[in-house]
CSV table of C-alpha atoms in Angstrom, one decimal:
chain,number,residue,atom,x,y,z
U,111,UNK,CA,-3.9,-10.7,-14.4
U,112,UNK,CA,-3.4,-13.4,-11.8
U,113,UNK,CA,-4.9,-16.8,-11.3
U,114,UNK,CA,-4.8,-17.6,-7.6
U,115,UNK,CA,-5.0,-21.4,-7.4
U,116,UNK,CA,-5.1,-24.3,-5.0
U,117,UNK,CA,-5.7,-28.0,-5.5
U,118,UNK,CA,-6.3,-31.0,-3.2
U,119,UNK,CA,-5.0,-34.3,-4.4
U,120,UNK,CA,-5.3,-38.0,-3.7
U,121,UNK,CA,-1.8,-38.3,-2.3
U,122,UNK,CA,0.4,-41.2,-3.5
U,123,UNK,CA,3.7,-41.5,-5.4
U,124,UNK,CA,5.3,-38.6,-7.2
U,125,UNK,CA,3.5,-37.7,-10.5
U,126,UNK,CA,0.9,-40.4,-9.8
U,127,UNK,CA,-1.4,-38.1,-7.7
U,128,UNK,CA,-4.8,-37.2,-9.0
U,129,UNK,CA,-6.7,-34.0,-8.4
U,130,UNK,CA,-9.7,-34.2,-6.1
U,131,UNK,CA,-10.6,-30.5,-5.9
U,132,UNK,CA,-9.6,-27.3,-7.6
U,133,UNK,CA,-10.3,-23.6,-6.9
U,134,UNK,CA,-9.1,-20.7,-9.1
U,135,UNK,CA,-9.8,-17.0,-8.4
U,136,UNK,CA,-9.0,-14.7,-11.3
U,137,UNK,CA,-7.6,-11.5,-9.8
U,138,UNK,CA,-6.8,-8.3,-11.6
U,139,UNK,CA,-4.6,-6.8,-8.8
U,140,UNK,CA,-7.7,-5.1,-7.3
U,141,UNK,CA,-10.6,-7.5,-7.3
U,142,UNK,CA,-11.7,-11.0,-8.3
U,143,UNK,CA,-13.1,-10.9,-11.8
U,144,UNK,CA,-13.9,-14.6,-12.3
U,145,UNK,CA,-13.7,-17.9,-10.3
U,146,UNK,CA,-13.9,-21.6,-10.8
U,147,UNK,CA,-14.4,-24.1,-7.9
U,148,UNK,CA,-15.1,-27.8,-8.4
U,149,UNK,CA,-14.6,-31.2,-7.0
U,150,UNK,CA,-12.9,-33.6,-9.4
U,151,UNK,CA,-13.2,-37.3,-9.8
U,152,UNK,CA,-9.6,-38.6,-9.9
U,153,UNK,CA,-10.6,-42.1,-10.9
U,154,UNK,CA,-8.1,-43.5,-8.3
U,155,UNK,CA,-8.4,-44.1,-4.6
U,156,UNK,CA,-7.7,-41.3,-2.1
U,157,UNK,CA,-5.0,-42.1,0.5
U,158,UNK,CA,-6.6,-42.5,4.0
U,159,UNK,CA,-4.5,-39.8,5.6
U,160,UNK,CA,-5.7,-37.4,2.9
U,161,UNK,CA,-9.3,-38.2,3.6
U,162,UNK,CA,-8.7,-37.3,7.3
U,163,UNK,CA,-6.9,-34.1,6.4
U,164,UNK,CA,-9.3,-32.7,3.8
U,165,UNK,CA,-12.6,-34.5,4.6
U,166,UNK,CA,-12.9,-35.4,0.9
U,167,UNK,CA,-13.8,-39.1,0.4
U,168,UNK,CA,-14.1,-41.4,-2.6
U,169,UNK,CA,-17.9,-41.4,-2.1
U,170,UNK,CA,-18.1,-37.6,-2.4
U,171,UNK,CA,-16.3,-37.7,-5.8
U,172,UNK,CA,-18.3,-40.5,-7.4
U,173,UNK,CA,-20.5,-38.1,-9.3
U,174,UNK,CA,-18.0,-35.3,-9.6
U,175,UNK,CA,-16.7,-34.3,-13.1
U,176,UNK,CA,-13.5,-36.0,-14.3
U,177,UNK,CA,-10.5,-33.8,-15.0
U,178,UNK,CA,-11.0,-33.9,-18.8
U,179,UNK,CA,-14.4,-32.4,-18.3
U,180,UNK,CA,-13.1,-29.3,-16.4
U,181,UNK,CA,-9.9,-29.0,-18.4
U,182,UNK,CA,-11.3,-26.4,-20.9
U,183,UNK,CA,-12.5,-24.2,-18.1
U,184,UNK,CA,-9.1,-24.3,-16.4
U,185,UNK,CA,-7.4,-23.3,-19.7
U,186,UNK,CA,-9.9,-20.4,-20.2
U,187,UNK,CA,-9.7,-18.9,-16.7
U,188,UNK,CA,-5.9,-19.1,-16.6
U,189,UNK,CA,-5.2,-17.8,-20.1
U,190,UNK,CA,-2.9,-14.7,-20.1
U,191,UNK,CA,-2.6,-15.1,-16.3
U,192,UNK,CA,0.3,-15.6,-13.9
U,193,UNK,CA,-0.6,-18.6,-11.7
U,194,UNK,CA,-0.2,-17.8,-8.0
U,195,UNK,CA,-0.1,-20.6,-5.4
U,196,UNK,CA,1.3,-21.4,-2.0
U,197,UNK,CA,4.1,-23.9,-2.9
U,198,UNK,CA,3.4,-23.2,-6.6
U,199,UNK,CA,5.8,-25.9,-7.8
U,200,UNK,CA,3.6,-28.6,-6.4
U,201,UNK,CA,0.2,-27.3,-7.7
U,202,UNK,CA,1.6,-26.4,-11.1
U,203,UNK,CA,3.4,-29.8,-11.5
U,204,UNK,CA,0.2,-31.8,-10.7
U,205,UNK,CA,-1.9,-29.8,-13.0
U,206,UNK,CA,0.6,-30.0,-15.9
U,207,UNK,CA,0.8,-33.8,-15.3
U,208,UNK,CA,-3.0,-34.1,-15.6
U,209,UNK,CA,-2.9,-32.1,-18.8
U,210,UNK,CA,0.0,-34.2,-20.1
U,211,UNK,CA,-2.2,-37.3,-19.7
U,212,UNK,CA,-4.7,-35.6,-22.0
U,213,UNK,CA,-1.9,-34.9,-24.6
U,214,UNK,CA,-2.0,-31.1,-23.9
U,215,UNK,CA,1.0,-28.9,-23.0
U,216,UNK,CA,-0.3,-26.6,-20.2
U,217,UNK,CA,2.2,-23.8,-19.9
U,218,UNK,CA,1.9,-20.7,-17.6
U,219,UNK,CA,4.1,-18.4,-15.6
U,220,UNK,CA,4.0,-18.9,-11.9
U,221,UNK,CA,4.5,-17.0,-8.6
U,222,UNK,CA,5.0,-18.8,-5.3
U,223,UNK,CA,3.6,-17.1,-2.2
U,224,UNK,CA,5.9,-19.2,0.0
U,225,UNK,CA,9.0,-17.7,-1.8
U,226,UNK,CA,7.4,-14.2,-1.9
U,227,UNK,CA,6.6,-14.3,1.8
U,228,UNK,CA,10.1,-15.5,2.7
U,229,UNK,CA,11.4,-12.4,0.9
U,230,UNK,CA,8.8,-9.8,2.0
U,231,UNK,CA,8.0,-11.3,5.5
U,232,UNK,CA,11.4,-12.6,6.6
U,233,UNK,CA,10.5,-12.1,10.3
U,234,UNK,CA,7.6,-14.6,10.1
U,235,UNK,CA,8.2,-17.7,12.3
U,236,UNK,CA,6.6,-20.0,9.8
U,237,UNK,CA,5.8,-19.7,6.1
U,238,UNK,CA,3.3,-22.5,5.9
U,239,UNK,CA,-0.1,-21.2,4.8
U,240,UNK,CA,-2.1,-21.9,7.9
U,241,UNK,CA,0.4,-20.5,10.4
U,242,UNK,CA,1.4,-17.6,8.2
U,243,UNK,CA,-2.1,-16.2,7.6
U,244,UNK,CA,-3.1,-16.7,11.3
U,245,UNK,CA,0.0,-14.7,12.3
U,246,UNK,CA,-1.1,-11.9,9.9
U,247,UNK,CA,-4.7,-11.8,11.1
U,248,UNK,CA,-6.0,-13.1,7.8
U,249,UNK,CA,-9.2,-15.2,8.3
U,250,UNK,CA,-9.1,-18.7,6.8
U,251,UNK,CA,-12.1,-20.9,6.5
U,252,UNK,CA,-12.3,-24.5,5.3
U,253,UNK,CA,-8.6,-25.2,5.8
U,254,UNK,CA,-7.3,-28.0,3.5
U,255,UNK,CA,-10.1,-27.4,1.1
U,256,UNK,CA,-9.2,-25.8,-2.2
U,257,UNK,CA,-11.6,-22.9,-2.1
U,258,UNK,CA,-10.6,-22.0,1.5
U,259,UNK,CA,-6.9,-22.2,0.9
U,260,UNK,CA,-7.1,-20.4,-2.4
U,261,UNK,CA,-9.0,-17.5,-0.8
U,262,UNK,CA,-6.5,-17.3,2.1
U,263,UNK,CA,-3.7,-17.3,-0.6
U,264,UNK,CA,-5.5,-14.5,-2.4
U,265,UNK,CA,-5.7,-12.3,0.8
U,266,UNK,CA,-2.0,-13.1,1.5
U,267,UNK,CA,-1.0,-12.1,-2.0
U,268,UNK,CA,-2.8,-8.8,-1.7
U,269,UNK,CA,-0.8,-8.1,1.4
U,270,UNK,CA,2.4,-9.1,-0.3
U,271,UNK,CA,1.6,-6.8,-3.2
U,272,UNK,CA,1.5,-3.8,-0.9
U,273,UNK,CA,4.8,-4.8,0.8
U,274,UNK,CA,6.6,-5.2,-2.5
U,275,UNK,CA,8.4,-1.9,-2.7
U,276,UNK,CA,10.7,-3.0,-5.5
U,277,UNK,CA,7.6,-4.1,-7.6
U,278,UNK,CA,9.1,-7.5,-8.5
U,279,UNK,CA,5.6,-9.0,-8.6
U,280,UNK,CA,4.3,-6.4,-11.0
U,281,UNK,CA,7.3,-6.6,-13.2
U,282,UNK,CA,7.0,-10.4,-13.5
U,283,UNK,CA,3.3,-9.9,-14.6
U,284,UNK,CA,4.3,-7.4,-17.3
U,285,UNK,CA,7.0,-9.7,-18.6
U,286,UNK,CA,4.4,-12.4,-18.9
U,287,UNK,CA,2.1,-10.1,-20.9
U,288,UNK,CA,5.0,-9.2,-23.2
U,289,UNK,CA,5.7,-12.9,-24.0
U,290,UNK,CA,2.0,-13.4,-24.8
U,291,UNK,CA,2.0,-10.4,-27.1
U,292,UNK,CA,-0.5,-8.2,-25.2
U,293,UNK,CA,0.1,-4.6,-26.1
U,294,UNK,CA,-2.9,-2.4,-25.1
U,295,UNK,CA,-3.2,1.1,-26.7
U,296,UNK,CA,-3.6,4.2,-24.6
U,297,UNK,CA,-7.4,4.1,-24.4
U,298,UNK,CA,-7.4,0.4,-23.5
U,299,UNK,CA,-4.9,1.1,-20.8
U,300,UNK,CA,-7.0,4.0,-19.4
U,301,UNK,CA,-10.2,2.0,-19.5
U,302,UNK,CA,-8.6,-0.6,-17.2
U,303,UNK,CA,-7.7,2.0,-14.6
U,304,UNK,CA,-9.9,3.0,-11.6
U,305,UNK,CA,-11.1,6.5,-10.9
U,306,UNK,CA,-9.9,6.3,-7.3
U,307,UNK,CA,-6.9,7.5,-5.2
U,308,UNK,CA,-3.7,5.5,-5.4
U,309,UNK,CA,-0.3,5.0,-7.0
U,310,UNK,CA,0.3,4.1,-10.7
U,311,UNK,CA,3.3,2.7,-12.5
U,312,UNK,CA,4.1,3.3,-16.2
U,313,UNK,CA,6.0,0.4,-17.7
U,314,UNK,CA,8.0,0.1,-20.9
U,315,UNK,CA,8.3,-3.0,-23.2
U,316,UNK,CA,10.8,-4.6,-20.9
U,317,UNK,CA,8.5,-4.4,-18.0
U,318,UNK,CA,10.7,-1.7,-16.3
U,319,UNK,CA,8.9,1.1,-14.4
U,320,UNK,CA,9.7,4.3,-16.1
U,321,UNK,CA,7.4,6.6,-14.1
U,322,UNK,CA,5.6,6.5,-10.8
U,323,UNK,CA,2.8,8.9,-9.9
U,324,UNK,CA,0.0,9.4,-7.4
U,325,UNK,CA,-3.4,10.8,-7.9
U,326,UNK,CA,-6.9,11.2,-6.3
U,327,UNK,CA,-8.2,9.9,-9.7
U,328,UNK,CA,-5.7,7.5,-11.3
U,329,UNK,CA,-7.6,7.2,-14.6
U,330,UNK,CA,-7.9,11.0,-15.1
U,331,UNK,CA,-4.2,11.6,-14.2
U,332,UNK,CA,-2.9,8.9,-16.6
U,333,UNK,CA,-5.1,10.3,-19.4
U,334,UNK,CA,-3.6,13.7,-18.8
U,335,UNK,CA,-0.1,12.1,-19.2
U,336,UNK,CA,-1.1,10.5,-22.5
U,337,UNK,CA,-2.4,13.8,-23.9
U,338,UNK,CA,0.4,16.0,-22.6
U,339,UNK,CA,2.6,17.9,-25.0
U,340,UNK,CA,5.5,18.4,-22.7
U,341,UNK,CA,8.9,17.0,-23.7
U,342,UNK,CA,9.0,14.5,-20.8
U,343,UNK,CA,5.6,13.1,-21.3
U,344,UNK,CA,6.1,12.8,-25.1
U,345,UNK,CA,9.0,10.5,-24.3
U,346,UNK,CA,6.9,8.6,-21.8
U,347,UNK,CA,4.2,8.2,-24.4
U,348,UNK,CA,6.6,6.7,-26.9
U,349,UNK,CA,7.9,4.2,-24.4
U,350,UNK,CA,4.7,3.2,-22.6
U,351,UNK,CA,3.7,-0.4,-22.8
U,352,UNK,CA,1.2,-0.6,-20.0
U,353,UNK,CA,0.2,0.9,-16.7
U,354,UNK,CA,-0.4,-0.9,-13.4
U,355,UNK,CA,-1.7,0.6,-10.2
U,356,UNK,CA,-2.3,0.1,-6.5
U,357,UNK,CA,-5.2,1.6,-4.6
U,358,UNK,CA,-4.3,3.3,-1.4
U,359,UNK,CA,-7.7,4.4,0.0
U,360,UNK,CA,-6.5,7.9,0.8
U,361,UNK,CA,-4.0,10.5,-0.3
U,362,UNK,CA,-1.7,10.4,2.7
U,363,UNK,CA,-0.7,6.7,2.0
U,364,UNK,CA,-0.4,7.6,-1.7
U,365,UNK,CA,2.0,10.5,-1.0
U,366,UNK,CA,4.2,8.4,1.4
U,367,UNK,CA,4.2,5.4,-0.9
U,368,UNK,CA,5.1,7.5,-4.0
U,369,UNK,CA,8.1,9.1,-2.3
U,370,UNK,CA,9.3,5.7,-1.0
U,371,UNK,CA,9.0,3.8,-4.2
U,372,UNK,CA,10.5,6.5,-6.4
U,373,UNK,CA,13.6,6.4,-4.1
U,374,UNK,CA,13.8,2.6,-4.3
U,375,UNK,CA,13.0,2.0,-8.0
U,376,UNK,CA,14.5,5.2,-9.5
U,377,UNK,CA,12.3,5.5,-12.6
U,378,UNK,CA,14.1,7.2,-15.4
U,379,UNK,CA,11.4,10.0,-15.8
U,380,UNK,CA,10.9,10.8,-12.2
U,381,UNK,CA,13.1,13.7,-11.1
U,382,UNK,CA,14.3,13.3,-7.6
U,383,UNK,CA,14.5,16.9,-6.4
U,384,UNK,CA,17.2,17.7,-3.8
U,385,UNK,CA,15.1,20.6,-2.7
U,386,UNK,CA,12.7,20.2,0.3
U,387,UNK,CA,9.2,19.9,-1.1
U,388,UNK,CA,8.0,21.8,2.1
U,389,UNK,CA,10.7,24.5,2.3
U,390,UNK,CA,9.0,26.4,5.1
U,391,UNK,CA,8.2,25.3,8.7
U,392,UNK,CA,6.6,26.5,11.9
U,393,UNK,CA,8.8,26.5,14.9
U,394,UNK,CA,8.1,27.3,18.6
U,395,UNK,CA,10.6,29.8,20.0
U,396,UNK,CA,11.0,31.3,23.4
U,397,UNK,CA,11.7,35.0,24.1
U,398,UNK,CA,14.0,36.5,26.8
U,399,UNK,CA,11.3,36.2,29.4
U,400,UNK,CA,10.6,32.5,28.7
U,401,UNK,CA,7.3,33.0,26.8
U,402,UNK,CA,6.7,30.9,23.7
U,403,UNK,CA,5.9,32.4,20.3
U,404,UNK,CA,5.4,31.2,16.7
U,405,UNK,CA,8.1,31.6,14.0
U,406,UNK,CA,7.8,30.7,10.3
U,407,UNK,CA,11.3,30.1,8.8
U,408,UNK,CA,13.0,28.1,6.1
U,409,UNK,CA,12.9,24.4,7.0
U,410,UNK,CA,16.0,23.3,8.9
U,411,UNK,CA,16.5,19.6,9.2
U,412,UNK,CA,18.5,20.0,12.4
U,413,UNK,CA,15.4,21.4,14.3
U,414,UNK,CA,12.1,19.7,15.1
U,415,UNK,CA,9.3,21.6,13.3
U,416,UNK,CA,5.7,21.5,14.3
U,417,UNK,CA,4.2,22.1,10.8
U,418,UNK,CA,5.5,22.2,7.2
U,419,UNK,CA,4.4,24.5,4.4
U,420,UNK,CA,4.9,25.1,0.7
U,421,UNK,CA,5.0,28.9,1.2
U,422,UNK,CA,5.2,31.5,4.0
U,423,UNK,CA,1.6,32.6,3.1
U,424,UNK,CA,0.4,29.0,3.8
U,425,UNK,CA,2.1,29.2,7.1
U,426,UNK,CA,0.5,32.5,8.1
U,427,UNK,CA,-2.9,31.1,7.2
U,428,UNK,CA,-2.3,28.1,9.4
U,429,UNK,CA,-1.4,30.2,12.4
U,430,UNK,CA,-4.4,32.4,11.8
U,431,UNK,CA,-6.7,29.3,11.7
U,432,UNK,CA,-5.4,27.8,15.0
U,433,UNK,CA,-5.5,31.1,16.9
U,434,UNK,CA,-8.9,32.2,15.6
U,435,UNK,CA,-10.5,31.5,19.0
U,436,UNK,CA,-7.4,32.1,21.1
U,437,UNK,CA,-8.4,34.6,23.8
U,438,UNK,CA,-4.8,35.6,24.6
U,439,UNK,CA,-2.4,37.7,22.5
U,440,UNK,CA,0.2,35.7,20.5
U,441,UNK,CA,3.2,36.7,18.5
U,442,UNK,CA,4.3,35.5,15.0
U,443,UNK,CA,7.7,36.0,13.6
U,444,UNK,CA,7.6,35.7,9.8
U,445,UNK,CA,10.5,35.0,7.4
U,446,UNK,CA,11.7,38.0,5.4
U,447,UNK,CA,10.0,40.4,7.9
U,448,UNK,CA,11.8,42.5,10.4
U,449,UNK,CA,11.7,41.0,13.9
U,450,UNK,CA,9.2,42.5,16.2
U,451,UNK,CA,10.6,44.2,19.3
U,452,UNK,CA,7.8,42.5,21.2
U,453,UNK,CA,9.4,39.2,20.3
U,454,UNK,CA,13.0,40.0,21.0
U,455,UNK,CA,12.9,42.4,23.9
U,456,UNK,CA,12.0,41.9,27.5
U,457,UNK,CA,8.6,43.7,27.2
U,458,UNK,CA,7.2,40.7,25.3
U,459,UNK,CA,5.2,39.8,28.4
U,460,UNK,CA,3.8,43.2,29.2
U,461,UNK,CA,0.5,42.6,27.4
U,462,UNK,CA,0.0,39.1,28.8
U,463,UNK,CA,-2.1,38.9,32.0
U,464,UNK,CA,-1.1,35.3,32.7
U,465,UNK,CA,1.9,33.6,34.2
U,466,UNK,CA,4.5,32.1,31.9
U,467,UNK,CA,3.7,28.4,32.6
U,468,UNK,CA,0.0,28.8,32.0
U,469,UNK,CA,0.5,30.9,28.9
U,470,UNK,CA,3.0,28.5,27.3
U,471,UNK,CA,0.6,25.5,28.0
U,472,UNK,CA,-2.3,27.4,26.4
U,473,UNK,CA,-0.2,28.2,23.3
U,474,UNK,CA,1.0,24.6,22.9
U,475,UNK,CA,-2.6,23.4,23.3
U,476,UNK,CA,-3.3,25.1,20.0
U,477,UNK,CA,-1.1,22.5,18.3
U,478,UNK,CA,-2.3,19.4,20.1
U,479,UNK,CA,-4.3,18.2,17.0
U,480,UNK,CA,-1.1,18.2,14.9
U,481,UNK,CA,1.3,16.7,17.4
U,482,UNK,CA,2.8,13.5,16.0
U,483,UNK,CA,5.8,13.3,18.3
U,484,UNK,CA,4.2,12.0,21.6
U,485,UNK,CA,3.8,8.3,22.2
U,486,UNK,CA,2.5,5.8,19.6
U,487,UNK,CA,0.1,7.3,17.1
U,488,UNK,CA,-2.3,6.0,14.4
U,489,UNK,CA,-3.6,8.2,11.7
U,490,UNK,CA,-6.9,6.4,10.9
U,491,UNK,CA,-8.4,7.0,7.5
U,492,UNK,CA,-10.4,5.5,4.7
U,493,UNK,CA,-9.3,2.1,3.3
U,494,UNK,CA,-9.5,0.7,-0.2
U,495,UNK,CA,-13.0,-0.7,0.3
U,496,UNK,CA,-16.1,0.3,2.2
U,497,UNK,CA,-15.5,-2.3,4.9
U,498,UNK,CA,-11.9,-1.4,5.4
U,499,UNK,CA,-9.9,1.2,7.3
U,500,UNK,CA,-6.2,2.3,7.0
U,501,UNK,CA,-3.7,3.3,9.6
U,502,UNK,CA,-0.5,5.2,9.2
U,503,UNK,CA,1.6,4.2,12.2
U,504,UNK,CA,4.1,6.4,14.1
U,505,UNK,CA,6.1,5.2,17.1
U,506,UNK,CA,7.5,7.9,19.4
U,507,UNK,CA,7.3,10.4,16.5
U,508,UNK,CA,8.9,8.1,13.9
U,509,UNK,CA,7.0,6.8,10.9
U,510,UNK,CA,6.8,3.0,10.9
U,511,UNK,CA,4.6,2.4,7.9
U,512,UNK,CA,0.9,1.8,7.1
U,513,UNK,CA,-1.6,-1.1,7.1
U,514,UNK,CA,-5.2,-1.8,6.1
U,515,UNK,CA,-7.6,-3.6,8.5
U,516,UNK,CA,-11.2,-4.8,8.6
U,517,UNK,CA,-13.7,-2.6,10.4
U,518,UNK,CA,-14.4,-5.4,12.8
U,519,UNK,CA,-10.8,-5.6,13.8
U,520,UNK,CA,-10.0,-3.9,17.1
U,521,UNK,CA,-6.8,-1.8,16.9
U,522,UNK,CA,-5.5,-1.4,20.4
U,523,UNK,CA,-1.7,-2.1,20.2
U,524,UNK,CA,1.2,-1.8,17.8
U,525,UNK,CA,1.8,-5.6,18.2
U,526,UNK,CA,-1.5,-6.3,16.6
U,527,UNK,CA,-0.6,-4.2,13.6
U,528,UNK,CA,3.0,-5.3,13.3
U,529,UNK,CA,2.5,-8.3,11.0
U,530,UNK,CA,0.3,-6.4,8.6
U,531,UNK,CA,2.5,-3.3,8.5
U,532,UNK,CA,4.0,-2.2,5.2
U,533,UNK,CA,7.1,-0.4,6.3
U,534,UNK,CA,8.1,3.0,5.1
U,535,UNK,CA,11.5,4.7,5.7
U,536,UNK,CA,11.3,7.5,8.2
U,537,UNK,CA,13.0,10.7,7.1
U,538,UNK,CA,12.4,14.5,7.2
U,539,UNK,CA,10.5,14.6,4.0
U,540,UNK,CA,8.0,11.9,5.1
U,541,UNK,CA,7.5,13.8,8.4
U,542,UNK,CA,6.7,17.0,6.5
U,543,UNK,CA,4.3,15.1,4.2
U,544,UNK,CA,2.4,13.9,7.2
U,545,UNK,CA,2.3,17.4,8.9
U,546,UNK,CA,1.2,19.2,5.8
U,547,UNK,CA,-1.5,16.6,5.2
U,548,UNK,CA,-2.9,17.1,8.8
U,549,UNK,CA,-3.0,20.8,8.1
U,550,UNK,CA,-4.8,20.7,4.7
U,551,UNK,CA,-7.0,17.6,4.8
U,552,UNK,CA,-10.0,16.4,6.9
U,553,UNK,CA,-11.6,13.0,7.4
U,554,UNK,CA,-8.7,11.4,9.3
U,555,UNK,CA,-8.7,10.5,13.0
U,556,UNK,CA,-5.7,10.6,15.4
U,557,UNK,CA,-5.6,7.7,17.8
U,558,UNK,CA,-3.0,7.4,20.6
U,559,UNK,CA,-2.3,3.8,21.6
């Protein structure tokens, strides 16, 4: 659990500042579950330059509660939370100083979004909150007011969570839970998980990730792990401390993210198979007379495939589906079947009443809805929320990554998506994941930009 926090102060000498406004959003990694926003009477004068910056004046605070009157609420909302703030050292120091004046030792773990953004967004020209969120397309209202800056920090933190392939943020949260003695049982763990599509991370008592998985229903899948009698999951059950998760909105991002993060984090109970998960592919070949035909073969990383399959049967079904309304004859060469003479000999074209160029164009047209190699392509799909969409981004056939964006946001160039992009390594396996998804799933939209 996180407490996204921002304060405004009176200004003044080090450790003599007073708090004039505080905003805290309690965030469970998915949504805000509690919030506290209040002006605070610091009982000292506000520096003139601060009045101009924040718009908060001494007159506004005359009837506001004093810090000791809101202290209990601050303790309650931040208990068992990691405090997250932009320049966390400053906010945390000022709050601790206020509590110290009351004779109370306020002690919490902290995460700084300045430091996180420097690590996860090294290309950003500035890491100040205002410039950073504007460059990322994150809306910010009431700048230099606690509630506005805290909400902008929350949205920035959500983006940083998705970009954190090594899961250093999640691990820090788990370590905090361990120190406070929180050890939920299996049913408690499952109750906290959503019944939606995404990635889940099973952690041990040291906070290490021991297993990464994906599912259309995270809660259901994790419960299956907890009740499994297999040797591997019995070991996982013994070592499980807690489970964290990340919603992805759709299965394609979940599959790509799972493959990427298993490679990076190397969880002890995830077997990294050396075999191709899509061992069969569809290729376009050309016969002796220059006419194209389909061939389903074992996947060869040296050749560019046009579709990937788990079995030859799946491949045959795909070809049958795309040629269902094809008015011209076509030829399919299947693995483990004898090559057709029509494919290999010169009489291939005898039954085709169309010139070679037109025939080949018509055949390739059957695959246009699955072509990910031409130009810049977005695979638009559901987002994590109703008001959100997602985009998997490919540039000249190479996977760049994915991002989420508001429905009101106009996507018309790669540059507009660049700052929000969570990068994913491009490799043959990810290409085949995308191709197979386009074959089996619906609901997505291909947009060329």
